[in-house]
Amino acid sequence: MVKRFAVIGHPVAHSLSPRIHAAFGRQTGIALDYTAMDAPSESFDAILAAFAAEGGVGANVTLPHKGRAALACHTLSERARRAGAVNTLIRTATGWEGDNTDGVGLVRDLTERHGLDLRARRTLLIGAGGAARGVAPSLLDAGIGDLYIVNRTPERADALADALAMPGRVHPRYLRDIGSLGTFDLIINATSAARDASLPMLQVALANPRTAAVDLSYGEVAIPFLAWARAAGAHDCIDGLGMLVEQAAESFQRWHGVRPETDEIYETLREHRAELVTAD
Ligand code: ATR
């Protein structure tokens, strides 16, 4: 029987994950069925249980369920536990194992596809929700320098900094004080602010000529932050499409034991940028 997989989110209809996993399946000769499942917040647990009862063996979890999914797991990988957020579910004999491939996906995209050296980069992380929690541990592991975290709700920036447990290296700050923090070599937008057209106010002085600016989103919602980064003179302006493909490859490896090659599907999706702009 063909193994069943899904991406669970809300909204999820325009997710590229079914297309990416279908391409990986064709490339590796692995038969799989991967669909998108819409789950409003209150019905996540019921939809996940129904998926398991119908034979689902693996799932990706996306907005807004990454924190909720961690609670639904029987076991968590070390990196999912550190992130407090799950984007990959693996069916085991005892229940779901939760993993988080977002952070390694981001680091692989930045270092291998874009050729960036992350070591010692003074880093600003904007946002402290599931997306920010998912990537922060991997960025620290990749050797970035000090990590400053700002968030609209300051308590969440404090909570993320506490969870990372590196007080000498990780610094929560008030968003209103962002202008006094100096310049950063890596600036990551992990907010969903552009979805409601309200990017936080960012000073151009945050960027320097070697800054890499990264939006974890792609398509239309990444445009305001990347436009700001270009205007501020950032050296690299990178959206989240490569991270999306890389986190998918890492999930694929967890489920199937094979790591697919990612350049071809990345190039295909990138070429269809016009389509992406309207698709998510
Ligand atoms: P995700 O999984 O994408 O991180 P989330 O947990 O809902 O989703 O977090 C969204 C992030 O975007 C949070 O950092 C949120 O700030 P709050 O913690 O204050 O809610 C941020 N965000 C969303 N809309 C925003 C806006 N209009 N301005 C600034 N930050 C915003």
Coordinates of C-alpha atoms and ligand atoms in Angstrom, one line a residue:
M1 CA 0.0 0.0 0.0
V2 CA 1.2 3.5 -0.8
K3 CA 2.3 5.3 2.4
R4 CA 0.2 8.4 3.4
F5 CA 1.6 11.8 4.3
A6 CA 0.1 15.2 4.7
V7 CA 0.8 18.8 5.5
I8 CA -1.5 20.1 8.2
G9 CA -2.1 23.9 8.5
H10 CA -4.6 26.7 8.3
P11 CA -4.8 28.0 5.7
V12 CA -3.0 25.3 3.7
A13 CA -4.6 25.0 0.3
H14 CA -1.7 26.8 -1.4
S15 CA 1.1 25.0 0.4
L16 CA 3.9 23.9 -2.0
S17 CA 4.8 20.9 0.2
P18 CA 2.6 18.3 -1.7
R19 CA 4.4 19.4 -4.9
I20 CA 7.9 19.2 -3.3
H21 CA 7.3 15.8 -1.8
A22 CA 5.8 14.4 -5.0
A23 CA 8.9 15.6 -6.9
F24 CA 11.2 14.0 -4.3
G25 CA 9.2 10.7 -4.6
R26 CA 9.6 10.7 -8.4
Q27 CA 13.3 11.5 -8.1
T28 CA 14.0 8.7 -5.6
G29 CA 11.5 6.2 -7.0
I30 CA 9.5 6.1 -3.7
A31 CA 5.7 5.8 -4.1
L32 CA 3.9 8.1 -1.7
D33 CA 0.6 9.9 -1.2
Y34 CA 1.1 13.4 0.2
T35 CA -1.9 15.8 0.6
A36 CA -2.7 19.1 2.2
M37 CA -5.2 19.0 5.2
D38 CA -6.8 22.1 6.4
A39 CA -7.2 22.2 10.2
P40 CA -8.6 25.2 12.1
S41 CA -6.9 25.6 15.4
E42 CA -9.6 23.9 17.5
S43 CA -9.7 20.8 15.4
F44 CA -6.0 20.1 15.0
D45 CA -5.9 17.2 17.5
A46 CA -9.0 15.6 16.0
I47 CA -7.8 15.9 12.5
L48 CA -4.4 14.4 13.4
A49 CA -6.1 11.5 15.2
A50 CA -8.3 10.8 12.2
F51 CA -5.2 10.9 9.9
A52 CA -3.4 8.4 12.1
A53 CA -6.5 6.1 12.2
E54 CA -6.7 6.2 8.4
G55 CA -3.1 5.0 8.2
G56 CA -1.2 8.2 8.0
V57 CA 2.5 7.6 8.8
G58 CA 4.0 11.1 8.5
A59 CA 3.0 14.7 8.4
N60 CA 4.4 18.2 8.2
V61 CA 2.9 20.8 10.4
T62 CA 2.7 24.5 9.4
L63 CA 1.1 27.7 10.6
P64 CA -0.4 28.0 13.1
H65 CA 0.0 24.5 14.7
K66 CA 3.8 24.1 15.3
G67 CA 3.5 24.6 19.0
R68 CA 0.3 22.6 19.4
A69 CA 1.8 19.7 17.4
A70 CA 4.7 19.5 20.0
L71 CA 2.1 18.9 22.7
A72 CA 0.4 16.1 20.6
C73 CA 3.7 14.1 20.4
H74 CA 4.6 11.0 22.4
T75 CA 8.3 11.8 22.0
L76 CA 10.3 14.8 20.7
S77 CA 13.7 14.9 19.0
E78 CA 16.3 17.0 20.8
R79 CA 16.0 19.8 18.3
A80 CA 12.2 19.8 18.5
R81 CA 12.4 19.9 22.3
R82 CA 14.8 22.8 22.2
A83 CA 12.6 24.7 19.7
G84 CA 9.3 23.9 21.5
A85 CA 7.8 23.6 18.0
V86 CA 7.3 20.7 15.6
N87 CA 7.1 20.8 11.8
T88 CA 7.6 17.0 11.2
L89 CA 5.6 14.1 12.7
I90 CA 6.8 10.5 12.4
R91 CA 4.4 7.7 13.3
T92 CA 5.9 5.2 15.7
A93 CA 4.5 2.1 17.4
T94 CA 3.7 4.2 20.5
G95 CA 2.4 7.4 18.9
W96 CA 3.8 10.4 17.1
E97 CA 7.5 11.4 17.3
G98 CA 7.9 15.2 16.7
D99 CA 10.9 16.7 15.0
N100 CA 11.8 20.1 13.7
T101 CA 13.6 20.4 10.4
D102 CA 13.1 24.2 9.9
G103 CA 16.4 25.2 11.6
V104 CA 18.7 22.8 9.7
G105 CA 16.7 23.7 6.5
L106 CA 17.4 27.4 7.0
V107 CA 21.1 26.9 7.8
R108 CA 21.6 24.5 4.9
D109 CA 20.0 27.0 2.5
L110 CA 22.0 29.9 3.8
T111 CA 25.4 28.1 3.9
E112 CA 25.2 25.7 1.0
R113 CA 22.8 27.3 -1.6
H114 CA 23.7 30.9 -0.8
G115 CA 27.3 30.3 0.3
L116 CA 27.1 32.4 3.5
D117 CA 29.5 32.0 6.3
L118 CA 27.3 32.4 9.4
R119 CA 30.1 32.2 12.0
A120 CA 30.3 35.1 14.4
R121 CA 27.6 37.1 12.6
R122 CA 25.9 39.5 14.9
T123 CA 22.3 38.5 14.5
L124 CA 18.9 40.1 14.9
L125 CA 15.8 37.8 15.1
I126 CA 12.5 39.7 14.6
G127 CA 9.7 37.6 16.1
A128 CA 9.4 35.0 18.8
G129 CA 6.6 32.7 17.6
G130 CA 6.9 29.1 16.3
A131 CA 8.9 30.1 13.3
A132 CA 11.5 32.0 15.4
R133 CA 11.7 29.2 18.0
G134 CA 12.3 26.7 15.2
V135 CA 15.3 28.4 13.7
A136 CA 17.0 30.0 16.7
P137 CA 18.8 26.8 18.1
S138 CA 20.2 25.9 14.7
L139 CA 21.5 29.4 14.1
L140 CA 23.3 29.2 17.4
D141 CA 24.7 25.8 16.6
A142 CA 25.9 27.1 13.3
G143 CA 28.1 29.5 15.1
I144 CA 26.5 32.9 14.8
G145 CA 27.7 35.6 17.2
D146 CA 25.4 37.3 19.6
L147 CA 21.7 36.8 19.0
Y148 CA 19.3 39.7 19.7
I149 CA 15.6 38.9 19.8
V150 CA 12.9 41.5 19.4
N151 CA 9.1 40.9 19.3
R152 CA 5.9 42.8 19.4
T153 CA 5.0 41.0 22.6
P154 CA 8.2 41.4 24.7
E155 CA 7.3 38.5 27.0
R156 CA 7.6 36.1 24.2
A157 CA 11.1 37.3 23.3
D158 CA 12.1 36.9 27.0
A159 CA 10.6 33.4 27.0
L160 CA 12.5 32.4 23.9
A161 CA 15.8 33.8 25.2
D162 CA 15.2 31.9 28.5
A163 CA 14.5 28.7 26.6
L164 CA 17.7 29.0 24.7
A165 CA 19.6 29.2 28.0
M166 CA 22.7 31.1 26.8
P167 CA 22.5 34.4 28.6
G168 CA 25.9 35.5 27.6
R169 CA 25.0 35.2 23.9
V170 CA 21.3 35.6 23.6
H171 CA 19.7 39.0 24.3
P172 CA 16.0 39.8 24.3
R173 CA 15.3 43.5 23.6
Y174 CA 12.3 45.8 23.3
L175 CA 11.2 46.3 19.7
R176 CA 10.9 50.1 20.5
D177 CA 14.6 50.1 21.3
I178 CA 15.6 48.5 18.0
G179 CA 17.2 51.7 16.7
S180 CA 19.8 51.7 19.5
L181 CA 21.1 48.2 18.9
G182 CA 23.7 49.0 16.3
T183 CA 24.1 47.1 13.0
F184 CA 23.7 43.4 12.3
D185 CA 25.4 41.0 9.9
L186 CA 22.3 38.8 9.8
I187 CA 18.7 40.0 10.1
I188 CA 15.9 37.4 10.1
N189 CA 12.3 38.3 9.8
A190 CA 10.4 35.5 11.6
T191 CA 7.1 37.4 12.0
S192 CA 3.9 36.9 10.2
A193 CA 3.4 40.7 10.3
A194 CA 3.3 41.2 6.5
R195 CA 0.3 38.9 6.4
D196 CA -1.7 41.7 7.9
A197 CA 0.4 44.4 6.1
S198 CA 2.1 45.7 9.2
L199 CA 5.8 45.1 9.2
P200 CA 7.4 46.6 12.4
M201 CA 9.3 49.9 11.9
L202 CA 12.9 49.1 11.0
Q203 CA 15.7 51.6 10.7
V204 CA 18.0 51.4 7.7
A205 CA 21.0 51.7 10.1
L206 CA 20.3 48.2 11.3
A207 CA 22.0 46.9 8.1
N208 CA 25.6 47.2 7.0
P209 CA 27.2 46.4 3.7
R210 CA 27.8 42.7 4.5
T211 CA 24.4 42.1 6.0
A212 CA 22.4 39.1 4.9
A213 CA 18.6 39.8 5.4
V214 CA 16.4 36.7 5.4
D215 CA 12.6 36.5 5.4
L216 CA 11.4 33.0 6.5
S217 CA 8.3 33.5 4.2
Y218 CA 8.3 33.6 0.5
G219 CA 6.1 35.0 -2.2
E220 CA 4.0 38.1 -1.6
V221 CA 4.4 38.2 2.2
A222 CA 8.2 38.3 2.0
I223 CA 8.1 41.4 -0.3
P224 CA 7.9 44.2 2.3
F225 CA 10.8 43.0 4.5
L226 CA 13.1 42.3 1.5
A227 CA 12.2 45.6 -0.1
W228 CA 13.3 47.3 3.2
A229 CA 16.5 45.2 3.2
R230 CA 17.4 46.3 -0.3
A231 CA 16.7 49.9 0.5
A232 CA 18.9 49.6 3.6
G233 CA 21.8 48.3 1.5
A234 CA 21.9 44.7 2.7
H235 CA 24.3 42.5 0.8
D236 CA 22.1 39.5 0.5
C237 CA 18.3 39.5 0.4
I238 CA 16.9 36.0 0.7
D239 CA 13.4 34.7 1.0
G240 CA 12.2 31.4 2.6
L241 CA 11.8 29.4 -0.6
G242 CA 15.1 27.6 -0.2
M243 CA 14.5 26.9 3.5
L244 CA 11.1 25.4 2.5
V245 CA 12.7 23.0 0.1
E246 CA 15.5 22.1 2.5
Q247 CA 13.3 21.5 5.5
A248 CA 11.2 19.3 3.2
A249 CA 14.3 17.3 2.1
E250 CA 15.2 16.8 5.8
S251 CA 11.6 15.6 6.6
F252 CA 11.8 13.3 3.6
Q253 CA 15.0 11.8 4.9
R254 CA 13.4 11.2 8.3
W255 CA 10.5 9.3 6.7
H256 CA 12.1 7.4 3.9
G257 CA 15.8 7.2 4.9
V258 CA 16.9 8.8 1.7
R259 CA 18.0 12.4 1.2
P260 CA 16.7 13.8 -2.1
E261 CA 18.6 16.3 -4.2
T262 CA 16.9 19.8 -3.9
D263 CA 18.3 22.0 -6.6
E264 CA 16.0 20.9 -9.4
I265 CA 12.7 21.5 -7.5
Y266 CA 14.1 24.7 -6.1
E267 CA 14.9 26.0 -9.5
T268 CA 11.5 24.9 -10.8
L269 CA 9.7 26.7 -8.0
R270 CA 11.9 29.8 -8.4
E271 CA 11.2 30.0 -12.1
H272 CA 7.5 30.1 -11.3
R273 CA 7.9 33.1 -9.1
A274 CA 5.0 34.9 -10.6
E275 CA 2.8 32.0 -9.6
L276 CA 4.3 31.9 -6.1
V277 CA 3.5 35.5 -5.5
T278 CA -0.2 34.7 -5.8
A279 CA 0.0 31.3 -4.3
D280 CA 0.8 31.7 -0.6
Ligands
ATR1 P1 4.8 31.6 13.6 O1 4.7 30.1 13.8 O2 4.8 32.1 12.2 O3 6.0 32.2 14.3 P2 3.1 32.8 15.6 O4 3.6 31.9 16.7 O5 1.7 33.2 15.5 O6 3.4 32.2 14.2 O7 4.1 34.1 15.6 C1 4.0 35.1 14.7 C2 5.1 36.1 15.0 O8 4.8 37.3 14.2 C3 5.1 36.6 16.4 O9 6.4 36.9 16.7 C4 4.2 37.8 16.4 O10 4.4 38.7 17.4 P3 3.6 38.5 18.8 O11 4.3 37.4 19.6 O12 3.6 39.8 19.5 O13 2.2 38.1 18.4 C5 4.6 38.4 15.1 N1 3.6 39.3 14.5 C6 2.5 39.0 13.9 N2 1.8 40.1 13.5 C7 2.6 41.1 13.8 C8 2.6 42.6 13.6 N3 1.5 43.1 13.0 N4 3.6 43.3 14.0 C9 4.6 42.8 14.6 N5 4.8 41.5 14.9 C10 3.8 40.6 14.4

